[in-house]
PDB file of C-alpha atoms in Angstrom:
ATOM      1  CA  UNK A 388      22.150   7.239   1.772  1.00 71.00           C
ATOM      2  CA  UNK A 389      21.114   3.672   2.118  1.00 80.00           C
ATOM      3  CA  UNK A 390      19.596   1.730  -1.213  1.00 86.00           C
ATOM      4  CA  UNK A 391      18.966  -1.719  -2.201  1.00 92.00           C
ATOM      5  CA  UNK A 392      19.322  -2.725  -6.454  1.00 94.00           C
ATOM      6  CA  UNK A 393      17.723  -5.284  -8.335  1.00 95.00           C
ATOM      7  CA  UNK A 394      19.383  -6.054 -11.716  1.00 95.00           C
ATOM      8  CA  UNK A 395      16.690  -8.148 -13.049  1.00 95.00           C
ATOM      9  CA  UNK A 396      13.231  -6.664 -13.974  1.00 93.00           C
ATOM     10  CA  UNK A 397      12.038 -10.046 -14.643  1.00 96.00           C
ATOM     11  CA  UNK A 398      13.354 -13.728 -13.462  1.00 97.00           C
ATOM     12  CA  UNK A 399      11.998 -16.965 -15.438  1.00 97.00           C
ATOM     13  CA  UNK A 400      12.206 -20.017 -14.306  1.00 97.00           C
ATOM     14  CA  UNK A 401      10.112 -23.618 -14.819  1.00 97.00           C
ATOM     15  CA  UNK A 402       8.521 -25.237 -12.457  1.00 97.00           C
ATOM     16  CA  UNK A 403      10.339 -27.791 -10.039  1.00 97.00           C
ATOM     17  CA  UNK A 404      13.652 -25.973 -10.662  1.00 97.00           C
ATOM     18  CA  UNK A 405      15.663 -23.682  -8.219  1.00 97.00           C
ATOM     19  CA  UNK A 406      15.413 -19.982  -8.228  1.00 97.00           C
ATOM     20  CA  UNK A 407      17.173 -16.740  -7.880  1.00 97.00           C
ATOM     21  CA  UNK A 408      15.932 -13.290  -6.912  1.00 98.00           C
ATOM     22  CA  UNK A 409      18.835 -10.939  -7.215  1.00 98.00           C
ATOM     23  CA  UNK A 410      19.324  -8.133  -4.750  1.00 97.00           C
ATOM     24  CA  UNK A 411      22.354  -5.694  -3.680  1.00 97.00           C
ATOM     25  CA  UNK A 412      22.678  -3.108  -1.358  1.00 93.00           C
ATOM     26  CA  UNK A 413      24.561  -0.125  -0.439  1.00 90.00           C
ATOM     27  CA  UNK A 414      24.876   1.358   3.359  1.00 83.00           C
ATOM     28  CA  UNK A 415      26.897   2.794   5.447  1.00 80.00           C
ATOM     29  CA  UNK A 416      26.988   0.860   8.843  1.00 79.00           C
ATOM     30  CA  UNK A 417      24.729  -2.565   9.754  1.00 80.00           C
ATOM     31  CA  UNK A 418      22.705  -3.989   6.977  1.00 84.00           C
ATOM     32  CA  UNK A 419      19.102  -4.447   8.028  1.00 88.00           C
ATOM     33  CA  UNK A 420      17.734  -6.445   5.153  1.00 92.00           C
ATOM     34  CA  UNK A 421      14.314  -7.311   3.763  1.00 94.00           C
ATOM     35  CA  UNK A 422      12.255  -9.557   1.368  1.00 97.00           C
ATOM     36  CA  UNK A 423       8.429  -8.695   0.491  1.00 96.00           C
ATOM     37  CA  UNK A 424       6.514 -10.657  -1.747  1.00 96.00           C
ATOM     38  CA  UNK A 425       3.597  -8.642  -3.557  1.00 92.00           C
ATOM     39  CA  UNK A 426       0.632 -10.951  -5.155  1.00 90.00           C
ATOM     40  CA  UNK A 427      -1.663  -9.260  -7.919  1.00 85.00           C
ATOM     41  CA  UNK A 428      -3.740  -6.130  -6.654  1.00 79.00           C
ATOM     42  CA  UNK A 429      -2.592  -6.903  -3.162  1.00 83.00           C
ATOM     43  CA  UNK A 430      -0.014  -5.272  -0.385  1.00 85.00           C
ATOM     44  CA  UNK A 431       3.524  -6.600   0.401  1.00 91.00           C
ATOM     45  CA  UNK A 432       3.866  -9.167   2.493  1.00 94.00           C
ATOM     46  CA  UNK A 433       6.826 -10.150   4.277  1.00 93.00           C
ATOM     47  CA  UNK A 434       8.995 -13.170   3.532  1.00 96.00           C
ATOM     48  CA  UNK A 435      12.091 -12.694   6.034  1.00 95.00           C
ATOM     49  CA  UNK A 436      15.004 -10.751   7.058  1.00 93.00           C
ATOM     50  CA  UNK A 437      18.560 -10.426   8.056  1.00 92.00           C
ATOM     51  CA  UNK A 438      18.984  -8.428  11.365  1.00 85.00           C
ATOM     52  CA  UNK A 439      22.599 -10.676  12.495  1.00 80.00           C
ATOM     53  CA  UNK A 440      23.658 -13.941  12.900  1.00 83.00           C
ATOM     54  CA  UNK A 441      23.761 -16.999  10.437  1.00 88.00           C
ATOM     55  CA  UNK A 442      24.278 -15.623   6.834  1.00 91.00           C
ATOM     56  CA  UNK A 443      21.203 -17.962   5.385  1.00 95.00           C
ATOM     57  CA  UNK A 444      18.197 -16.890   6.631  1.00 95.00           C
ATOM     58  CA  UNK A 445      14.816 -18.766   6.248  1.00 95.00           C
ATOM     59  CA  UNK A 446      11.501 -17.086   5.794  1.00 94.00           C
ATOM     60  CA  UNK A 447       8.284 -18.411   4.549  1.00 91.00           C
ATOM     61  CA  UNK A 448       6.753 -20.237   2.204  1.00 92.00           C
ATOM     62  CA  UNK A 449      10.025 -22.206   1.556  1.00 95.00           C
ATOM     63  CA  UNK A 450      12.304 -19.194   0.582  1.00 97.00           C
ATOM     64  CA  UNK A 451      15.647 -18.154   2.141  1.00 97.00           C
ATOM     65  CA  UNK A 452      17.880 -15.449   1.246  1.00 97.00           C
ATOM     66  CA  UNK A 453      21.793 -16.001   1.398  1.00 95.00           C
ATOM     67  CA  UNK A 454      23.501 -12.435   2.902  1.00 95.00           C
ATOM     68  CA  UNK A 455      27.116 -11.701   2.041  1.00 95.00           C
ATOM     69  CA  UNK A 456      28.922  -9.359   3.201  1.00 92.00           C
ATOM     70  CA  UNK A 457      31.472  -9.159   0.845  1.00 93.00           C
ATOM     71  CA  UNK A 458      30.016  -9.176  -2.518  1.00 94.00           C
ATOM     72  CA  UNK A 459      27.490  -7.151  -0.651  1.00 94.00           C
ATOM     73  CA  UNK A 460      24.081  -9.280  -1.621  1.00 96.00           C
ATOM     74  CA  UNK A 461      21.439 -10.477  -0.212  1.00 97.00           C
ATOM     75  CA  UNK A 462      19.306 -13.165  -3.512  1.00 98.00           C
ATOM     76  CA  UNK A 463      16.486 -14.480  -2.234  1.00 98.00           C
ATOM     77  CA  UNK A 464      16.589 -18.226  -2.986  1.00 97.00           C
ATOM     78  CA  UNK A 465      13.891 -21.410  -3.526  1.00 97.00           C
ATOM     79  CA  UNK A 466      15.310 -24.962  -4.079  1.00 96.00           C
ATOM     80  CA  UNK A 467      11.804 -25.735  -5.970  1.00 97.00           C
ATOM     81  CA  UNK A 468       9.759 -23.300  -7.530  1.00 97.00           C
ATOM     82  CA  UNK A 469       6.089 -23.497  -7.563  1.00 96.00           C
ATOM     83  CA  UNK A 470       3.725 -21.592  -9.842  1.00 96.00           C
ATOM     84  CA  UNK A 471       2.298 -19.803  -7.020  1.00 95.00           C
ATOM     85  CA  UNK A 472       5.537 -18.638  -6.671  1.00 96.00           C
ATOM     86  CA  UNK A 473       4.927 -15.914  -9.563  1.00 96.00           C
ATOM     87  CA  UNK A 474       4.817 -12.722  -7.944  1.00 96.00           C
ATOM     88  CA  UNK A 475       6.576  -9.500  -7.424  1.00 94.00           C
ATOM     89  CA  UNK A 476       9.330  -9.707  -5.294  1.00 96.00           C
ATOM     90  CA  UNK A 477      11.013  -6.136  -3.694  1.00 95.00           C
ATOM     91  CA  UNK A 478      14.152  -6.418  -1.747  1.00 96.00           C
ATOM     92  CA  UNK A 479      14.605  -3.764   0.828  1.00 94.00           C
ATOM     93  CA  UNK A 480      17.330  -2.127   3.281  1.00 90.00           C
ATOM     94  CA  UNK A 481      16.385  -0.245   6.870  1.00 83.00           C
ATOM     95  CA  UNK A 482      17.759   3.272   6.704  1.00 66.00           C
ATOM     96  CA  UNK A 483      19.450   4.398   9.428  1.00 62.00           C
ATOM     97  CA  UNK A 484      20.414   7.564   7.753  1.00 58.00           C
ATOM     98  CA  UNK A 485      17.595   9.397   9.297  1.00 52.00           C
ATOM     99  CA  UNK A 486      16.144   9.414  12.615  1.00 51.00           C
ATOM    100  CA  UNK A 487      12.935   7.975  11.367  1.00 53.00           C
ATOM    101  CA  UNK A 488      14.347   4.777  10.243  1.00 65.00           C
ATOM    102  CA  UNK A 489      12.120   4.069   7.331  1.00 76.00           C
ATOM    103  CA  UNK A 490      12.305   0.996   5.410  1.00 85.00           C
ATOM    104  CA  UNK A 491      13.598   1.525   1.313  1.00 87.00           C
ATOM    105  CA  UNK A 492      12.495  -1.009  -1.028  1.00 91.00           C
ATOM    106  CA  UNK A 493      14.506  -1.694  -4.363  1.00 92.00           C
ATOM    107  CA  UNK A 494      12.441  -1.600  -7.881  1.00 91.00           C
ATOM    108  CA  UNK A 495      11.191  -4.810  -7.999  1.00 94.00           C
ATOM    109  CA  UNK A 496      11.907  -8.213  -9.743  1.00 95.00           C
ATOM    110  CA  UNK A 497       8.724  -9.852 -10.925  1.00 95.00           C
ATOM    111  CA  UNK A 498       8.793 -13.850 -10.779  1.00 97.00           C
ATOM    112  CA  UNK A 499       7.496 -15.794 -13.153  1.00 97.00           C
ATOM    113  CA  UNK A 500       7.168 -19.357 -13.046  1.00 96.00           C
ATOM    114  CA  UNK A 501       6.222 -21.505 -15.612  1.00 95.00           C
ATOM    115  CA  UNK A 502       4.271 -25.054 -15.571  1.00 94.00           C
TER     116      UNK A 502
ATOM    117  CA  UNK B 226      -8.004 -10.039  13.514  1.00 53.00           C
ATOM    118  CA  UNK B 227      -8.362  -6.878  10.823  1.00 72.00           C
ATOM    119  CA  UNK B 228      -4.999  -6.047   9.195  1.00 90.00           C
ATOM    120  CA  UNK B 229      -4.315  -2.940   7.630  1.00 94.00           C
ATOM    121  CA  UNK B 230      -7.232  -1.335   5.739  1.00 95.00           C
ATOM    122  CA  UNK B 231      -7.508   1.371   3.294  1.00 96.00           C
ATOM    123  CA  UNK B 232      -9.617   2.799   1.453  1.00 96.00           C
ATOM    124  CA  UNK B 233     -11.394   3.213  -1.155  1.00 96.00           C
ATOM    125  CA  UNK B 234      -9.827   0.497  -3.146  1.00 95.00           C
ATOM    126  CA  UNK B 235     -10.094   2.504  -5.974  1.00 96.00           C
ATOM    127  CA  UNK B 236     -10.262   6.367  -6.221  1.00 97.00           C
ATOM    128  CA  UNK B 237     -10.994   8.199  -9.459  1.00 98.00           C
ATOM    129  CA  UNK B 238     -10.558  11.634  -9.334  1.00 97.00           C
ATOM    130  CA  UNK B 239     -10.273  14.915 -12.387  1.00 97.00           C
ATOM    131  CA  UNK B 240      -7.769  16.960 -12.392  1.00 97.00           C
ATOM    132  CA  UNK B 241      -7.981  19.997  -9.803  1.00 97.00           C
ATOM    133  CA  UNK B 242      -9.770  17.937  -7.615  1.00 97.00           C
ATOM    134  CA  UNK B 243      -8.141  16.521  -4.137  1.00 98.00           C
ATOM    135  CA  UNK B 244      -8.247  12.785  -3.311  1.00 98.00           C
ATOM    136  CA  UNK B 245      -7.850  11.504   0.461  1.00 98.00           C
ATOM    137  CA  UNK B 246      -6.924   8.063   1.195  1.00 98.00           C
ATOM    138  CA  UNK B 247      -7.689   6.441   4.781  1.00 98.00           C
ATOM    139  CA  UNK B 248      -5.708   3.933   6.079  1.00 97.00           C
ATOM    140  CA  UNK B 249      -6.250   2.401   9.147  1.00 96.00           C
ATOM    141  CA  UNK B 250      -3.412   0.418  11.024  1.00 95.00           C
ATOM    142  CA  UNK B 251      -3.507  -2.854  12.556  1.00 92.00           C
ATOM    143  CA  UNK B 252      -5.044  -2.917  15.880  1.00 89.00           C
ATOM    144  CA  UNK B 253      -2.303  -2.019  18.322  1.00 86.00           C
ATOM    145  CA  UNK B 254       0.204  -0.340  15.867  1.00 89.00           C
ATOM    146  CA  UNK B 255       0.506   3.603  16.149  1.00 88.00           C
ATOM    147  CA  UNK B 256       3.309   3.836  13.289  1.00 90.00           C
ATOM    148  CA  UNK B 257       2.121   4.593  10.191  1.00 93.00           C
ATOM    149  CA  UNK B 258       3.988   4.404   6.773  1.00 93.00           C
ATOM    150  CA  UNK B 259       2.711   5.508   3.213  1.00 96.00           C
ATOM    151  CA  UNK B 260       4.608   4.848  -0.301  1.00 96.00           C
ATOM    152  CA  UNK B 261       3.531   5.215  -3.545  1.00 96.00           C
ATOM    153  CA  UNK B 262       3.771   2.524  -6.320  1.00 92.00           C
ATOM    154  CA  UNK B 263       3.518   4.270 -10.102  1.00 86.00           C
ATOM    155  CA  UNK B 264       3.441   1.316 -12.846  1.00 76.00           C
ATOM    156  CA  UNK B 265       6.484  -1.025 -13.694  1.00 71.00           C
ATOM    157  CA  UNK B 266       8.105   0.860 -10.936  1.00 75.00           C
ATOM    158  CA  UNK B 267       9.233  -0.308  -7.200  1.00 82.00           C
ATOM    159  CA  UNK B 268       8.033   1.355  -3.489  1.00 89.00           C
ATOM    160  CA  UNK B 269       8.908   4.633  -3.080  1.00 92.00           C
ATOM    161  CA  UNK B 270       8.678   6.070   0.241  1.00 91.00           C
ATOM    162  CA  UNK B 271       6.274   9.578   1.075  1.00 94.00           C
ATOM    163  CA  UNK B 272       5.832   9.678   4.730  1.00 94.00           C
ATOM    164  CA  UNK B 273       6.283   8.454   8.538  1.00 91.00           C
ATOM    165  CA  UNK B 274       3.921   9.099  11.265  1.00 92.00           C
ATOM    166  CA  UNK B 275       3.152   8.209  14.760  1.00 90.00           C
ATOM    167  CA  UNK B 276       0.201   9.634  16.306  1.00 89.00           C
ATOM    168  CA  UNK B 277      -0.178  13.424  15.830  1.00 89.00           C
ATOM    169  CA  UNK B 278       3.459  13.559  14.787  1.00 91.00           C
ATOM    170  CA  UNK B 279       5.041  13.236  11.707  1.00 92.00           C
ATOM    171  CA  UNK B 280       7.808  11.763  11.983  1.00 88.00           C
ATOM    172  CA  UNK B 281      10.045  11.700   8.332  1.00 88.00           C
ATOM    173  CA  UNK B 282       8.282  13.324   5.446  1.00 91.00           C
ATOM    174  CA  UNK B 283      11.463  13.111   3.227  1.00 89.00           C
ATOM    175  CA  UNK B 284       9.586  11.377   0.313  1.00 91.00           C
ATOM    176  CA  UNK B 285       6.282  13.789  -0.040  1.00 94.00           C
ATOM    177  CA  UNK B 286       6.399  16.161  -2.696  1.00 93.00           C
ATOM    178  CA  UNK B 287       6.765  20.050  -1.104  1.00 90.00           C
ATOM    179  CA  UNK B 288       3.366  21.328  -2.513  1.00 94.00           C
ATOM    180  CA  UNK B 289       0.320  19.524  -2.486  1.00 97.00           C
ATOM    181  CA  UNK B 290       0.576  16.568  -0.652  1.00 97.00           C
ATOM    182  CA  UNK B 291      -0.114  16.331   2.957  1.00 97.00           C
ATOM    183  CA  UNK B 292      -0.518  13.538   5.701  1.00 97.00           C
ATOM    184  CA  UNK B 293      -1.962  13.600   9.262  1.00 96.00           C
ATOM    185  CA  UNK B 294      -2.404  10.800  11.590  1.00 95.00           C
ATOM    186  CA  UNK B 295      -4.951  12.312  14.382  1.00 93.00           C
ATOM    187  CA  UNK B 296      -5.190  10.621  17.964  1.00 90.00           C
ATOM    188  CA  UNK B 297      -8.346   9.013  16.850  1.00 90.00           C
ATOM    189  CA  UNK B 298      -8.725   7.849  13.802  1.00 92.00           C
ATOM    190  CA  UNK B 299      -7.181   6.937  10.491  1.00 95.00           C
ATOM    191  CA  UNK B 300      -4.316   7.877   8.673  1.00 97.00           C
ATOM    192  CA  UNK B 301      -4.827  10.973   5.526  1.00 98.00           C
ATOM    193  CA  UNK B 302      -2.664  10.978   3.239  1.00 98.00           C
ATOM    194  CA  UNK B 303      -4.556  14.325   1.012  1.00 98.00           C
ATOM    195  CA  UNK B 304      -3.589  15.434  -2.294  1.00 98.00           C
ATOM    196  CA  UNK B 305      -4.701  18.703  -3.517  1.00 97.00           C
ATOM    197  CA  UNK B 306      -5.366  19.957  -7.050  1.00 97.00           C
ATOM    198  CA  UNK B 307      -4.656  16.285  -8.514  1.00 97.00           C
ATOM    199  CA  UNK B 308      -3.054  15.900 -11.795  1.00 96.00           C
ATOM    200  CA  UNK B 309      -2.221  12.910 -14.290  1.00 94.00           C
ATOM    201  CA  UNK B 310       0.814  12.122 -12.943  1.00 93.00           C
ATOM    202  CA  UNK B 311      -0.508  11.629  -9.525  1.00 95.00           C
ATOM    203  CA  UNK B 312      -2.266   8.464 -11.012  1.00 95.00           C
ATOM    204  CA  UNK B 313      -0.654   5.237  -8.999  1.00 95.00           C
ATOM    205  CA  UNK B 314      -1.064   2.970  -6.123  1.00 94.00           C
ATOM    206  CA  UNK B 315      -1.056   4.147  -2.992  1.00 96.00           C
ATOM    207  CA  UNK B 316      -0.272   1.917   0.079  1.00 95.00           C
ATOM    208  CA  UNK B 317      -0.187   2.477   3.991  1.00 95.00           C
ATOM    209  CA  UNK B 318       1.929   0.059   6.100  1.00 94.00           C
ATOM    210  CA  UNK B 319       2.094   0.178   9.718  1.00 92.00           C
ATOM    211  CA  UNK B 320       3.937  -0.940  12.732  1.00 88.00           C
ATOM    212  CA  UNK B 321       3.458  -1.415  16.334  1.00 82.00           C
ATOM    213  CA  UNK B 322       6.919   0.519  17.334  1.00 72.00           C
ATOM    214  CA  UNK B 323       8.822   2.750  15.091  1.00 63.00           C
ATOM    215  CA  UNK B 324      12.368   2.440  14.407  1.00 59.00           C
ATOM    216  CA  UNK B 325      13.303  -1.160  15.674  1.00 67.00           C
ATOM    217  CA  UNK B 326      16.131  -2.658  13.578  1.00 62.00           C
ATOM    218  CA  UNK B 327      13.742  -5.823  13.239  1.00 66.00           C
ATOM    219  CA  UNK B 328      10.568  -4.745  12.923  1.00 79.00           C
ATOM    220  CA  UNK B 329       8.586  -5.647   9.749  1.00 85.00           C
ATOM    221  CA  UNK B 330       5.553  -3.882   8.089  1.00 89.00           C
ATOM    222  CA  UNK B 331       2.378  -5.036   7.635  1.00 92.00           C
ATOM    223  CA  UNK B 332       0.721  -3.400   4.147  1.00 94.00           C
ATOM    224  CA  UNK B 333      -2.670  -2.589   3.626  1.00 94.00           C
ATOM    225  CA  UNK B 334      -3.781  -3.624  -0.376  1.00 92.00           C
ATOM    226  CA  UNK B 335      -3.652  -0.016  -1.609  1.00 94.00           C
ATOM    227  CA  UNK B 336      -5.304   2.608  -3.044  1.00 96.00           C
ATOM    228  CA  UNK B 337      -5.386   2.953  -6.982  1.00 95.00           C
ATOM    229  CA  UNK B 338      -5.523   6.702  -7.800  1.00 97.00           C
ATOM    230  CA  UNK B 339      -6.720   7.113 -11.146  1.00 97.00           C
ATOM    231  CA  UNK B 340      -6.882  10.995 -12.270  1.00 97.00           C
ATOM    232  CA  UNK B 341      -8.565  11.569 -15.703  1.00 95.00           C
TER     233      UNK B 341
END
């Protein structure tokens, strides 16, 4: 089976400096790769993804996400972090396993930025 | 332009009773998707569903829980004889073709399901 890990529960970082959301996966053939943002009492929303093609991958809101193949990552990366960058941020892997191709999200690293 | 809707918001059920969330895809999307999101925990999948089919119900507990996406109308997901630990947010995402390598999901903002 296909997964995606985050090692950090938590990420803190001040305001104006760089960040990194942590995220490794696990499958079998082609990684299909995803980053979600989820604001308070709200759905996911997607921030970008890595189908093929160049290994740094920009998405909105200023983030990319840096896929490598051999340490088998995928961290989701800001130069400058903004406050209303404080969120919870799910990495997450297309499963090709089964027919239905459902998407499989990772536990979640919340984001906290401070001023 | 109405993005994904569900509801209610916020669902507050006793135990025994059943609770059925509605979700209604984005105009033009026929794939539904429903995970469940308990506290200080990630996404984890229940169901897939196109219309009248389901698709992959891999994730739904065996008794209980059930899901139907009819021809016309929303999305059910329906959970029988609630209990505590059923208490957690429940969101719907949808897409406008199942199983493309590319394709994102749009979510709805969830149901909370509190069972007392």
């Amino acid at each position: 089976a296909q997964s995606v890990a985050q090692p950090e529960d938590q990420v803190n970082v001040a305001e104006g400096n760089p960040l990194t959301v942590k995220c490794t996966y696990s499958v079998s053939g082609n990684p299909y790769l995803f980053w979600y943002v989820q604001y308070p009492n709200r759905g996911l929303q997607f921030l970008l993804k890595y189908i093929t093609g160049d290994n740094l991958v920009k998405g909105s809101y200023g983030f990319e996400a840096e896929f490598n193949k051999s340490q088998t990552s995928f961290h989701l990366k800001k130069p400058t972090a903004l406050v209303s960058d404080s969120a919870l941020y799910f990495c997450a892997v297309r499963d090709f396993y089964s027919s239905a191709s459902k998407i499989i999200f990772g536990s979640g690293t919340r984001l906290s930025i401070r001023p | 332009n109405a993005g994904v809707m569900q509801n209610p918001r916020h669902l507050v059920r006793r135990r025994g009773q059943e609770a059925r969330l509605r979700c209604s895809p984005m105009k033009g999307h026929s794939h539904v998707y429903w995970y469940r999101q308990l506290p200080e925990e990630g996404l984890k999948f229940m169901v897939y569903l196109q219309k009248e089919n389901i698709i992959d119900e891999s994730g739904m507990p065996k008794e209980r829980f059930s899901a139907e996406f009819p021809k016309e109308g929303p999305s059910i997901l329906r959970i029988q004889q609630v209990v505590r630990g059923d208490s957690a947010a429940y969101f719907c995402a949808s897409s406008p073709v199942g199983g493309q390598v590319n394709e994102k999901l749009f979510f709805g903002s969830g149901t909370q399901l509190s069972v007392l």
